[in-house]
Amino acid sequence: MNSSSSYCFIHIMEQRTGFLGERGKLWFKWWEKFSGRGWRIYHYYQYIGSKKVRQAWCRKLLVTWVLGSILGSLSIFWYMNSQTVERRKEMLASMCDERARMLQDQFNVSMNHVQALSILVSTFHHGKNPSAIDQMTFARYTERTAFERPLTSGVAYAVKVLHSERDQFEKQQGWTIKKMDIQEQSPVREDEYATETQEISPVQEEYAPVIFAQDTIAHVVSLDMLSGKEDRENVLRARASGKGVLTAPFRLLKSKRLGVILTFAVYKSELPSNATPKERIQATDGYLGGVFDIESLVEKLLHQLASKQTIIVNVYDTTNLSTPISMYGSNVTDNGIYHVSSLNFGDPFRKHEMHCRFKQKPPLPFLEITTSFGVLVIALLLGYIFYATMNRIAKVEDDYREMMKLKKRAEAADVAKSQFLATVSHEIRTPMNGVLGMLQMLMDTDLDITQQDYVRTAQASGKALVSLINEVLDQAKIESGKLELEAVCFNLRAILDDVLSLFCGKSQDKGIELAVYISDHVPEILIGDPGRFRQIITNLMGNSIKFTEKGHIFVTVHLVEEVMKSIEVEKKVSSTNTLSGFPVADKRRSWENFKAFNQEGPLFQQSFSSTSSDLINLIISVEDTGVGIPREAQSRVFTPFMQVGPSISRIHGGTGIGLSISKCLVGLMNGEIGFVSEPQIGSTFTFTAVFTSVSTDSIEYKNQHQPQITNQSELVSSEFKGMTALVVDPRHVRAKVTKYHLQRLGIQVDIAPDLNQASCCLTSVNMVLVDKEAWFKDTDLSLIFVSKLSKDGRSDGPKLFILANSISWTKVINAKSPGYVPTVIMKPLRASMLAASLQRAMGVGNKGNCRNGGIPLLSLDTLLHGKQILVVDDNIVNLRVAAGALKKYGAQVVCTESGKKAIAMLKPPHNFDACFMDIQMPEMDGYTYFLEWFEATRRIRDTEHNVNGRLQLGELSIEAYRNIANWHIPILAMTADVIQATHVECSKCGMDGYVSKPFEGEQLYRELTRFFKLAATKSE
């Protein structure tokens, strides 16, 4: 094989397989470069990567695994067995220490009683003259109190006698002092001796004859305790130390058991507590000894324990370590585990130990054997599974490569579909904006009724098409995972007012109640995506408007915590406790499966984890009394492009993806959505959304985004503050809604259920708002109520307003109120519309013309009159539409289709007051705009910054620049899709905001007010 073919084949192999990995390929290339022989490397590569070699390696790995498993199981057996042995040692140590402690405690109790007896002898024998104790008394007393010393065989008292006192002492006692016979050959000795066989004690300086003894050891009376070597040492140690002293073990006379003698010195009562050994010796009067049966003591202790048969106990005297003396137990030698516990009987000179060992041998380690064997079996099974898996890797790799090819094709098709939808939707939307703009301009011309109807129909069709395009584009973004939310400050109440304005015409035509109520606990300003929130509400309310022919549509907004805690919110509603009186579905069933209402859910913990949290969890319900959803169709409500029935799209229109998009948007807002629907009763859709409150820490953030917020305080006229209104409405929920909107204007509100009660509350109110249902309930009572208002002589008497939800009611009210025509306020109520209606009727505030409660047209005319506006757009139709819309409000418009021309025209000094610049619509892969427009904006800002800097430094004359020291022309982006565009993206290149195409009066006014407000105020 030649070199070129070898290298070609190697390159193919590198692309086909990844068997060696990246590190192996690096070594492969290094070796190829080092050797310079590509054909050898090719053969090596082929050998390593072949299936045969891999199988051989698998076999070797399997053998290695088996050997390792065996070693591992043996290691597990050794470890578990060592742990078992260690636990046995710990258990033996615990049992042995317990027995040693109990033996020591019982011995100490008896020792204390012996010491107490020595004090008694000191007090009644040496402290009394004549002595109050004799042998009979001592024997009788010790016999009766023997139960206090159950471990002693007997007690005896030896008095201290000097040699000079011996004759007198023997005459007084009637016997001679005998010598104690001691077997010194062994430390263990017998006490089998009688006094009559004992020798007379030899002459010595001091004697210690026993004068009192218990009957059990009466044979020791007259024996000299100092005549024996070991006893002498114990007596001398006892009187010098002042403590109890023990002897070596010896066999007791009667029981033949091993025992010890405990000796206490008896001192004169006047001996101080800190006396020296010499003083103690001089103050000694005698010696009290107690004989202890060690074997009985240990035997009694073991009988007290339930596990006495478990271990073997031995007690040793280890004073002499070389030859320890066994005090209890058999001398059994065992190589098993044992434990040694030290014993302290109060004598520091003598040492004692307790040796413990298990009686039975340890059982076979069945658990260790089964565990290690089980691990071995599992390891062998794993090895087999690994071996079988490796045998199938080749086939799996081939299948995987095939699947990856198919996956790439599917992803490419999905991207192509998304890009196609984005491109087509943009290309359709651009001319549609021109069509809608031209139709709007056509509406401003003189048209007859038929022509206006044609234009309105064309506008409605165009808007429906744009809405459909937006929904399809959103669905494509959802499927591709490219949909993102923005985070800006917005006014929730203003958003819902805007949505109400969209549907007020349809609700008035149908004569249904349409209302919004927001709890006072909901903050005024929130941080989130207002466009997407508006889209969700619009979809839900749009569906309700479609399918509701009578009754009401009611939107409520509360905090999740408020709903969970408030009984009023959660209680079951009835037909008399609804907005219109029609029965509704129980809204609680729409949120019963929400995680936010589960105490173990993350949203519940998030809501109640900290009262200072900036997260605001809202719950929004849209309730209607429509036809409801059939039960068989409720499972596919959120499925894209699915309609409830085949006739729905034909009768009501729509694509069936609005709810699917809404569910996705709710999920992006960390919320949940659900619904409850009863056929022929109505439906209630409820969703939660998490926003961020505007805290003190985010003041800077709020100020940066303040231009996008419609501040609620701007809607409240100062003329209404302090006024009082009376709402007359038989339905509590509807009256509560009216009260909510009036309180937004600063008006104090009282509620009366009917006109009778309202007649008694007219003394201190400025206005009376009567719902049409209460007004037409009793016509005679209404006329009486009107006459009562008319008879009031006050010039500033209360104004009467009738609340109606249909235009047809206006004529009926005027016809039935001769002589006094009340002011009719059309529902749905919004703060701006309500304020304008009250201002016109009460003669206060701005009385400019207002369409549907929106921004007065005179305000826009005043705001834009005479302003120089530069419009930049590459589309001629859109350019004409934008210019025509601005000229309609009195602006002087200059148009250009090039960014370069815009840069030259906006170079200071210039006469323009603002610039509207078009931007390219976003595509599916994000915000990709025409760079020309953003680059133009950046250059304009750079030029302004340069001029401002030179003006501050004095390099340029301020008179030559129209006496303006700080040049900054407002540049607003024009986009056909307000939802898709964001203020953040526009501001990155230096733009000040954006407006939608075609222009909407309220948004245009809101944006331009930021720049022309002061000028407009002066011109007015």
Tab-separated table of C-alpha atoms in Angstrom, residues 123-460:
chain	number	residue	atom	x	y	z
A	123	THR	CA	-17.498	7.277	120.892
A	124	PHE	CA	-19.008	4.757	123.350
A	125	HIS	CA	-15.948	2.821	124.406
A	126	HIS	CA	-13.118	5.329	124.534
A	127	GLY	CA	-15.288	8.406	124.886
A	128	LYS	CA	-17.171	7.048	127.943
A	129	ASN	CA	-15.712	6.329	131.331
A	130	PRO	CA	-16.575	3.707	132.297
A	131	SER	CA	-16.991	2.177	128.806
A	132	ALA	CA	-20.508	1.685	127.550
A	133	ILE	CA	-19.527	-1.346	125.433
A	134	ASP	CA	-18.457	-4.819	126.484
A	135	GLN	CA	-18.086	-8.080	124.550
A	136	MET	CA	-21.696	-9.063	124.990
A	137	THR	CA	-22.972	-5.669	123.917
A	138	PHE	CA	-20.644	-5.560	120.890
A	139	ALA	CA	-21.565	-9.099	119.826
A	140	ARG	CA	-25.290	-8.444	120.196
A	141	TYR	CA	-25.108	-5.111	118.312
A	142	THR	CA	-23.016	-6.457	115.445
A	143	GLU	CA	-25.296	-9.466	115.114
A	144	ARG	CA	-28.404	-7.294	114.915
A	145	THR	CA	-26.842	-4.884	112.385
A	146	ALA	CA	-25.277	-7.618	110.275
A	147	PHE	CA	-27.905	-6.981	107.529
A	148	GLU	CA	-26.227	-3.592	106.940
A	149	ARG	CA	-22.987	-5.434	106.137
A	150	PRO	CA	-24.178	-8.391	104.054
A	151	LEU	CA	-20.754	-8.888	102.524
A	152	THR	CA	-18.885	-9.250	105.855
A	153	SER	CA	-18.404	-12.536	107.723
A	154	GLY	CA	-17.778	-10.709	110.976
A	155	VAL	CA	-16.202	-7.695	112.681
A	156	ALA	CA	-13.779	-7.420	115.612
A	157	TYR	CA	-12.125	-4.672	117.599
A	158	ALA	CA	-8.507	-4.722	118.853
A	159	VAL	CA	-7.400	-2.148	121.401
A	160	LYS	CA	-4.014	-0.491	121.488
A	161	VAL	CA	-2.062	-1.672	124.618
A	162	LEU	CA	1.448	-0.552	125.530
A	163	HIS	CA	3.866	-2.945	127.243
A	164	SER	CA	3.692	-0.948	130.434
A	165	GLU	CA	-0.087	-1.404	130.484
A	166	ARG	CA	-0.081	-5.157	129.615
A	167	ASP	CA	-0.284	-6.583	133.193
A	168	GLN	CA	-3.037	-4.278	134.241
A	169	PHE	CA	-4.910	-4.931	130.945
A	170	GLU	CA	-4.655	-8.758	131.345
A	171	LYS	CA	-5.892	-8.591	134.944
A	172	GLN	CA	-8.774	-6.376	133.841
A	173	GLN	CA	-9.761	-8.668	130.946
A	174	GLY	CA	-9.112	-11.939	132.794
A	175	TRP	CA	-7.044	-13.486	129.985
A	176	THR	CA	-3.555	-13.138	128.576
A	177	ILE	CA	-2.641	-11.732	125.189
A	178	LYS	CA	-2.069	-14.563	122.717
A	179	LYS	CA	0.228	-14.727	119.739
A	180	MET	CA	-1.341	-15.083	116.259
A	181	ASP	CA	-0.122	-18.167	114.378
A	182	ILE	CA	0.520	-17.128	110.740
A	183	GLN	CA	1.414	-19.362	107.849
A	184	GLU	CA	3.833	-17.180	106.020
A	185	GLN	CA	4.617	-19.676	103.289
A	186	SER	CA	1.651	-18.595	101.176
A	187	PRO	CA	-0.353	-15.383	100.932
A	188	VAL	CA	-3.504	-17.479	101.111
A	189	ARG	CA	-3.864	-18.794	104.695
A	190	GLU	CA	-6.362	-20.631	106.916
A	191	ASP	CA	-7.950	-19.055	110.056
A	192	GLU	CA	-8.356	-22.470	111.664
A	193	TYR	CA	-6.860	-21.903	115.081
A	194	ALA	CA	-8.219	-21.853	118.631
A	195	THR	CA	-7.228	-19.436	121.342
A	196	GLU	CA	-6.444	-22.177	123.862
A	197	THR	CA	-3.766	-23.634	121.574
A	198	GLN	CA	-2.134	-20.277	120.849
A	199	GLU	CA	1.086	-19.197	122.453
A	200	ILE	CA	1.340	-16.175	124.741
A	201	SER	CA	2.355	-13.084	122.852
A	202	PRO	CA	6.035	-12.287	123.289
A	203	VAL	CA	7.211	-9.080	124.902
A	204	GLN	CA	7.076	-6.056	122.607
A	205	GLU	CA	6.534	-2.327	122.890
A	206	GLU	CA	2.910	-2.374	121.770
A	207	TYR	CA	0.101	-4.896	121.515
A	208	ALA	CA	-3.233	-4.983	119.666
A	209	PRO	CA	-5.335	-7.685	121.364
A	210	VAL	CA	-8.905	-8.247	120.170
A	211	ILE	CA	-11.321	-7.377	122.965
A	212	PHE	CA	-14.659	-7.300	121.037
A	213	ALA	CA	-15.706	-9.663	118.291
A	214	GLN	CA	-18.873	-10.760	116.519
A	215	ASP	CA	-20.030	-14.238	117.544
A	216	THR	CA	-19.102	-15.626	114.121
A	217	ILE	CA	-15.432	-14.882	114.806
A	218	ALA	CA	-15.400	-14.921	118.632
A	219	HIS	CA	-12.327	-17.193	118.551
A	220	VAL	CA	-10.089	-14.231	117.715
A	221	VAL	CA	-10.668	-12.558	121.123
A	222	SER	CA	-7.334	-12.080	123.016
A	223	LEU	CA	-5.238	-12.556	119.841
A	224	ASP	CA	-2.579	-9.890	119.278
A	225	MET	CA	-3.019	-8.463	115.791
A	226	LEU	CA	0.517	-7.068	115.849
A	227	SER	CA	2.091	-10.478	116.376
A	228	GLY	CA	1.587	-11.486	112.685
A	229	LYS	CA	3.788	-9.985	109.980
A	230	GLU	CA	1.133	-9.203	107.379
A	231	ASP	CA	-1.493	-8.172	109.930
A	232	ARG	CA	1.045	-5.965	111.631
A	233	GLU	CA	1.804	-4.206	108.348
A	234	ASN	CA	-1.910	-3.651	107.674
A	235	VAL	CA	-2.500	-2.282	111.180
A	236	LEU	CA	0.444	0.060	110.942
A	237	ARG	CA	-0.635	1.307	107.506
A	238	ALA	CA	-4.207	1.802	108.664
A	239	ARG	CA	-3.330	3.994	111.666
A	240	ALA	CA	-0.758	6.002	109.724
A	241	SER	CA	-2.988	6.709	106.731
A	242	GLY	CA	-6.356	7.048	108.428
A	243	LYS	CA	-7.979	4.968	105.659
A	244	GLY	CA	-9.233	1.420	105.275
A	245	VAL	CA	-6.502	-1.122	104.538
A	246	LEU	CA	-6.995	-4.558	102.957
A	247	THR	CA	-5.097	-7.779	103.555
A	248	ALA	CA	-4.131	-10.352	100.990
A	249	PRO	CA	-6.840	-12.946	100.203
A	250	PHE	CA	-7.193	-15.904	102.612
A	251	ARG	CA	-9.686	-18.729	103.099
A	252	LEU	CA	-12.370	-18.145	105.665
A	253	LEU	CA	-12.779	-20.682	108.480
A	254	LYS	CA	-16.418	-21.717	107.991
A	255	SER	CA	-17.237	-21.028	104.338
A	256	LYS	CA	-13.811	-22.043	103.027
A	257	ARG	CA	-14.166	-19.145	100.598
A	258	LEU	CA	-11.566	-16.523	99.836
A	259	GLY	CA	-11.878	-13.331	101.780
A	260	VAL	CA	-10.005	-10.241	102.945
A	261	ILE	CA	-9.823	-8.227	106.148
A	262	LEU	CA	-10.567	-4.521	106.053
A	263	THR	CA	-8.884	-2.620	108.902
A	264	PHE	CA	-9.749	0.884	110.187
A	265	ALA	CA	-7.846	2.719	112.937
A	266	VAL	CA	-9.903	4.142	115.837
A	267	TYR	CA	-8.654	7.562	116.922
A	268	LYS	CA	-9.268	9.870	119.808
A	269	SER	CA	-12.158	12.184	119.141
A	270	GLU	CA	-10.017	15.301	119.365
A	271	LEU	CA	-7.788	14.327	116.371
A	272	PRO	CA	-7.801	17.132	113.729
A	273	SER	CA	-8.727	16.296	110.124
A	274	ASN	CA	-5.347	17.409	108.742
A	275	ALA	CA	-3.244	15.450	111.260
A	276	THR	CA	0.149	14.098	110.232
A	277	PRO	CA	0.944	10.318	110.263
A	278	LYS	CA	2.906	10.802	113.488
A	279	GLU	CA	-0.029	12.511	115.151
A	280	ARG	CA	-2.370	9.782	113.916
A	281	ILE	CA	-0.121	7.060	115.403
A	282	GLN	CA	-0.036	8.824	118.761
A	283	ALA	CA	-3.820	9.391	118.690
A	284	THR	CA	-4.664	5.759	117.860
A	285	ASP	CA	-6.851	3.942	120.425
A	286	GLY	CA	-7.462	0.715	118.590
A	287	TYR	CA	-8.266	-1.067	115.344
A	288	LEU	CA	-11.581	-2.268	113.891
A	289	GLY	CA	-11.473	-5.033	111.303
A	290	GLY	CA	-14.113	-6.545	109.022
A	291	VAL	CA	-13.834	-9.888	107.245
A	292	PHE	CA	-15.222	-9.794	103.624
A	293	ASP	CA	-16.273	-12.850	101.627
A	294	ILE	CA	-15.151	-11.879	98.100
A	295	GLU	CA	-16.551	-14.973	96.406
A	296	SER	CA	-20.002	-14.427	97.924
A	297	LEU	CA	-19.863	-10.782	96.959
A	298	VAL	CA	-19.114	-11.517	93.276
A	299	GLU	CA	-21.609	-14.391	93.156
A	300	LYS	CA	-24.372	-12.167	94.498
A	301	LEU	CA	-23.501	-9.491	91.959
A	302	LEU	CA	-23.686	-11.907	89.035
A	303	HIS	CA	-27.077	-13.218	90.186
A	304	GLN	CA	-28.441	-9.667	90.016
A	305	LEU	CA	-27.657	-9.463	86.297
A	306	ALA	CA	-29.823	-11.174	83.696
A	307	SER	CA	-26.848	-11.871	81.440
A	308	LYS	CA	-24.712	-13.466	84.123
A	309	GLN	CA	-24.329	-16.641	82.070
A	310	THR	CA	-23.039	-14.758	79.016
A	311	ILE	CA	-19.518	-14.051	80.241
A	312	ILE	CA	-17.033	-15.614	82.687
A	313	VAL	CA	-15.744	-13.296	85.447
A	314	ASN	CA	-12.436	-13.652	87.373
A	315	VAL	CA	-11.264	-11.303	90.151
A	316	TYR	CA	-7.527	-11.064	90.920
A	317	ASP	CA	-5.363	-9.362	93.516
A	318	THR	CA	-2.608	-7.927	91.334
A	319	THR	CA	-0.591	-6.196	94.021
A	320	ASN	CA	2.253	-8.445	92.957
A	321	LEU	CA	2.049	-8.514	89.166
A	322	SER	CA	4.398	-11.467	88.894
A	323	THR	CA	2.178	-13.698	91.032
A	324	PRO	CA	-1.426	-12.443	90.941
A	325	ILE	CA	-3.788	-14.021	93.455
A	326	SER	CA	-7.138	-15.339	92.188
A	327	MET	CA	-9.968	-14.085	94.411
A	328	TYR	CA	-12.909	-15.422	92.347
A	329	GLY	CA	-13.394	-17.695	89.367
A	330	SER	CA	-11.584	-20.634	87.893
A	331	ASN	CA	-8.207	-20.313	86.276
A	332	VAL	CA	-9.294	-21.089	82.733
A	333	THR	CA	-6.916	-20.264	79.922
A	334	ASP	CA	-8.615	-19.210	76.729
A	335	ASN	CA	-7.101	-17.635	73.656
A	336	GLY	CA	-10.332	-15.777	72.835
A	337	ILE	CA	-10.970	-12.118	73.410
A	338	TYR	CA	-11.070	-10.901	77.012
A	339	HIS	CA	-11.269	-7.580	78.826
A	340	VAL	CA	-9.633	-6.311	82.024
A	341	SER	CA	-11.400	-3.785	84.282
A	342	SER	CA	-9.612	-2.282	87.239
A	343	LEU	CA	-11.157	-2.379	90.754
A	344	ASN	CA	-10.643	0.177	93.486
A	345	PHE	CA	-11.583	-1.036	96.988
A	346	GLY	CA	-10.282	2.067	98.743
A	347	ASP	CA	-6.757	0.740	99.562
A	348	PRO	CA	-4.217	2.457	97.296
A	349	PHE	CA	-1.588	-0.113	98.209
A	350	ARG	CA	-3.462	-3.168	96.979
A	351	LYS	CA	-4.430	-3.544	93.325
A	352	HIS	CA	-7.369	-5.591	92.064
A	353	GLU	CA	-8.614	-6.451	88.562
A	354	MET	CA	-11.641	-8.119	86.999
A	355	HIS	CA	-11.016	-10.295	83.937
A	356	CYS	CA	-13.980	-11.088	81.685
A	357	ARG	CA	-14.394	-13.353	78.661
A	358	PHE	CA	-17.333	-14.801	76.764
A	359	LYS	CA	-18.491	-18.211	77.900
A	360	GLN	CA	-19.345	-19.423	74.392
A	361	LYS	CA	-17.352	-19.150	71.218
A	362	PRO	CA	-18.547	-16.645	68.602
A	363	PRO	CA	-21.044	-18.019	66.044
A	364	LEU	CA	-20.154	-18.500	62.431
A	365	PRO	CA	-20.237	-15.195	60.488
A	366	PHE	CA	-23.266	-16.091	58.351
A	367	LEU	CA	-24.062	-12.433	57.577
A	368	GLU	CA	-20.515	-11.713	56.476
A	369	ILE	CA	-20.405	-14.853	54.335
A	370	THR	CA	-23.778	-14.206	52.667
A	371	THR	CA	-23.005	-10.509	52.110
A	372	SER	CA	-19.615	-11.100	50.540
A	373	PHE	CA	-21.027	-13.944	48.439
A	374	GLY	CA	-23.935	-11.724	47.343
A	375	VAL	CA	-21.533	-8.964	46.351
A	376	LEU	CA	-19.507	-11.495	44.376
A	377	VAL	CA	-22.623	-12.699	42.567
A	378	ILE	CA	-23.698	-9.143	41.785
A	379	ALA	CA	-20.225	-8.270	40.538
A	380	LEU	CA	-20.189	-11.336	38.312
A	381	LEU	CA	-23.608	-10.402	36.962
A	382	LEU	CA	-22.372	-6.891	36.267
A	383	GLY	CA	-19.374	-8.317	34.487
A	384	TYR	CA	-21.633	-10.477	32.382
A	385	ILE	CA	-23.880	-7.515	31.614
A	386	PHE	CA	-20.846	-5.438	30.689
A	387	TYR	CA	-19.557	-8.194	28.431
A	388	ALA	CA	-22.942	-8.607	26.741
A	389	THR	CA	-23.253	-4.843	26.378
A	390	MET	CA	-19.848	-4.528	24.763
A	391	ASN	CA	-20.822	-7.225	22.268
A	392	ARG	CA	-23.738	-5.045	21.185
A	393	ILE	CA	-21.830	-1.773	21.063
A	394	ALA	CA	-20.979	-2.100	17.392
A	395	LYS	CA	-24.619	-2.417	16.409
A	396	VAL	CA	-25.682	0.321	18.804
A	397	GLU	CA	-23.027	2.667	17.412
A	398	ASP	CA	-24.291	2.093	13.894
A	399	ASP	CA	-27.866	2.716	14.999
A	400	TYR	CA	-26.754	5.823	16.886
A	401	ARG	CA	-24.990	7.257	13.836
A	402	GLU	CA	-28.087	6.656	11.782
A	403	MET	CA	-30.274	8.282	14.410
A	404	MET	CA	-27.976	11.305	14.595
A	405	LYS	CA	-28.272	11.769	10.865
A	406	LEU	CA	-32.047	11.633	11.112
A	407	LYS	CA	-31.977	13.985	14.112
A	408	LYS	CA	-29.894	16.546	12.237
A	409	ARG	CA	-32.285	16.362	9.325
A	410	ALA	CA	-35.257	16.886	11.656
A	411	GLU	CA	-33.572	19.813	13.406
A	412	ALA	CA	-32.687	21.373	10.085
A	413	ALA	CA	-36.290	20.962	8.959
A	414	ASP	CA	-37.564	22.510	12.196
A	415	VAL	CA	-35.182	25.471	11.880
A	416	ALA	CA	-36.159	25.895	8.253
A	417	LYS	CA	-39.827	25.850	9.230
A	418	SER	CA	-39.277	28.406	11.989
A	419	GLN	CA	-37.231	30.656	9.721
A	420	PHE	CA	-39.848	30.317	7.023
A	421	LEU	CA	-42.627	31.298	9.411
A	422	ALA	CA	-40.637	34.260	10.724
A	423	THR	CA	-39.737	35.482	7.261
A	424	VAL	CA	-43.171	35.007	5.780
A	425	SER	CA	-44.892	36.579	8.804
A	426	HIS	CA	-42.596	39.602	8.607
A	427	GLU	CA	-43.048	39.973	4.886
A	428	ILE	CA	-46.818	39.766	5.293
A	429	ARG	CA	-46.908	42.057	8.305
A	430	THR	CA	-44.924	44.839	6.623
A	431	PRO	CA	-47.436	45.477	3.803
A	432	MET	CA	-50.312	44.842	6.218
A	433	ASN	CA	-49.053	47.689	8.397
A	434	GLY	CA	-49.161	49.872	5.293
A	435	VAL	CA	-52.695	48.716	4.519
A	436	LEU	CA	-53.926	49.348	8.074
A	437	GLY	CA	-52.183	52.691	8.221
A	438	MET	CA	-53.721	53.827	4.959
A	439	LEU	CA	-57.134	52.635	6.099
A	440	GLN	CA	-56.743	54.654	9.300
A	441	MET	CA	-55.810	57.712	7.267
A	442	LEU	CA	-58.811	57.025	5.043
A	443	MET	CA	-61.056	56.984	8.122
A	444	ASP	CA	-59.920	60.526	8.949
A	445	THR	CA	-61.303	61.809	5.623
A	446	ASP	CA	-64.934	62.682	4.847
A	447	LEU	CA	-66.692	59.371	4.225
A	448	ASP	CA	-70.348	58.501	4.176
A	449	ILE	CA	-71.771	55.811	6.409
A	450	THR	CA	-71.434	53.027	3.838
A	451	GLN	CA	-67.817	53.906	3.103
A	452	GLN	CA	-66.972	54.049	6.804
A	453	ASP	CA	-68.533	50.596	7.230
A	454	TYR	CA	-66.394	49.245	4.384
A	455	VAL	CA	-63.233	50.746	5.867
A	456	ARG	CA	-64.011	49.395	9.338
A	457	THR	CA	-64.589	45.939	7.876
A	458	ALA	CA	-61.268	46.099	6.053
A	459	GLN	CA	-59.510	47.288	9.240
A	460	ALA	CA	-61.023	44.460	11.299
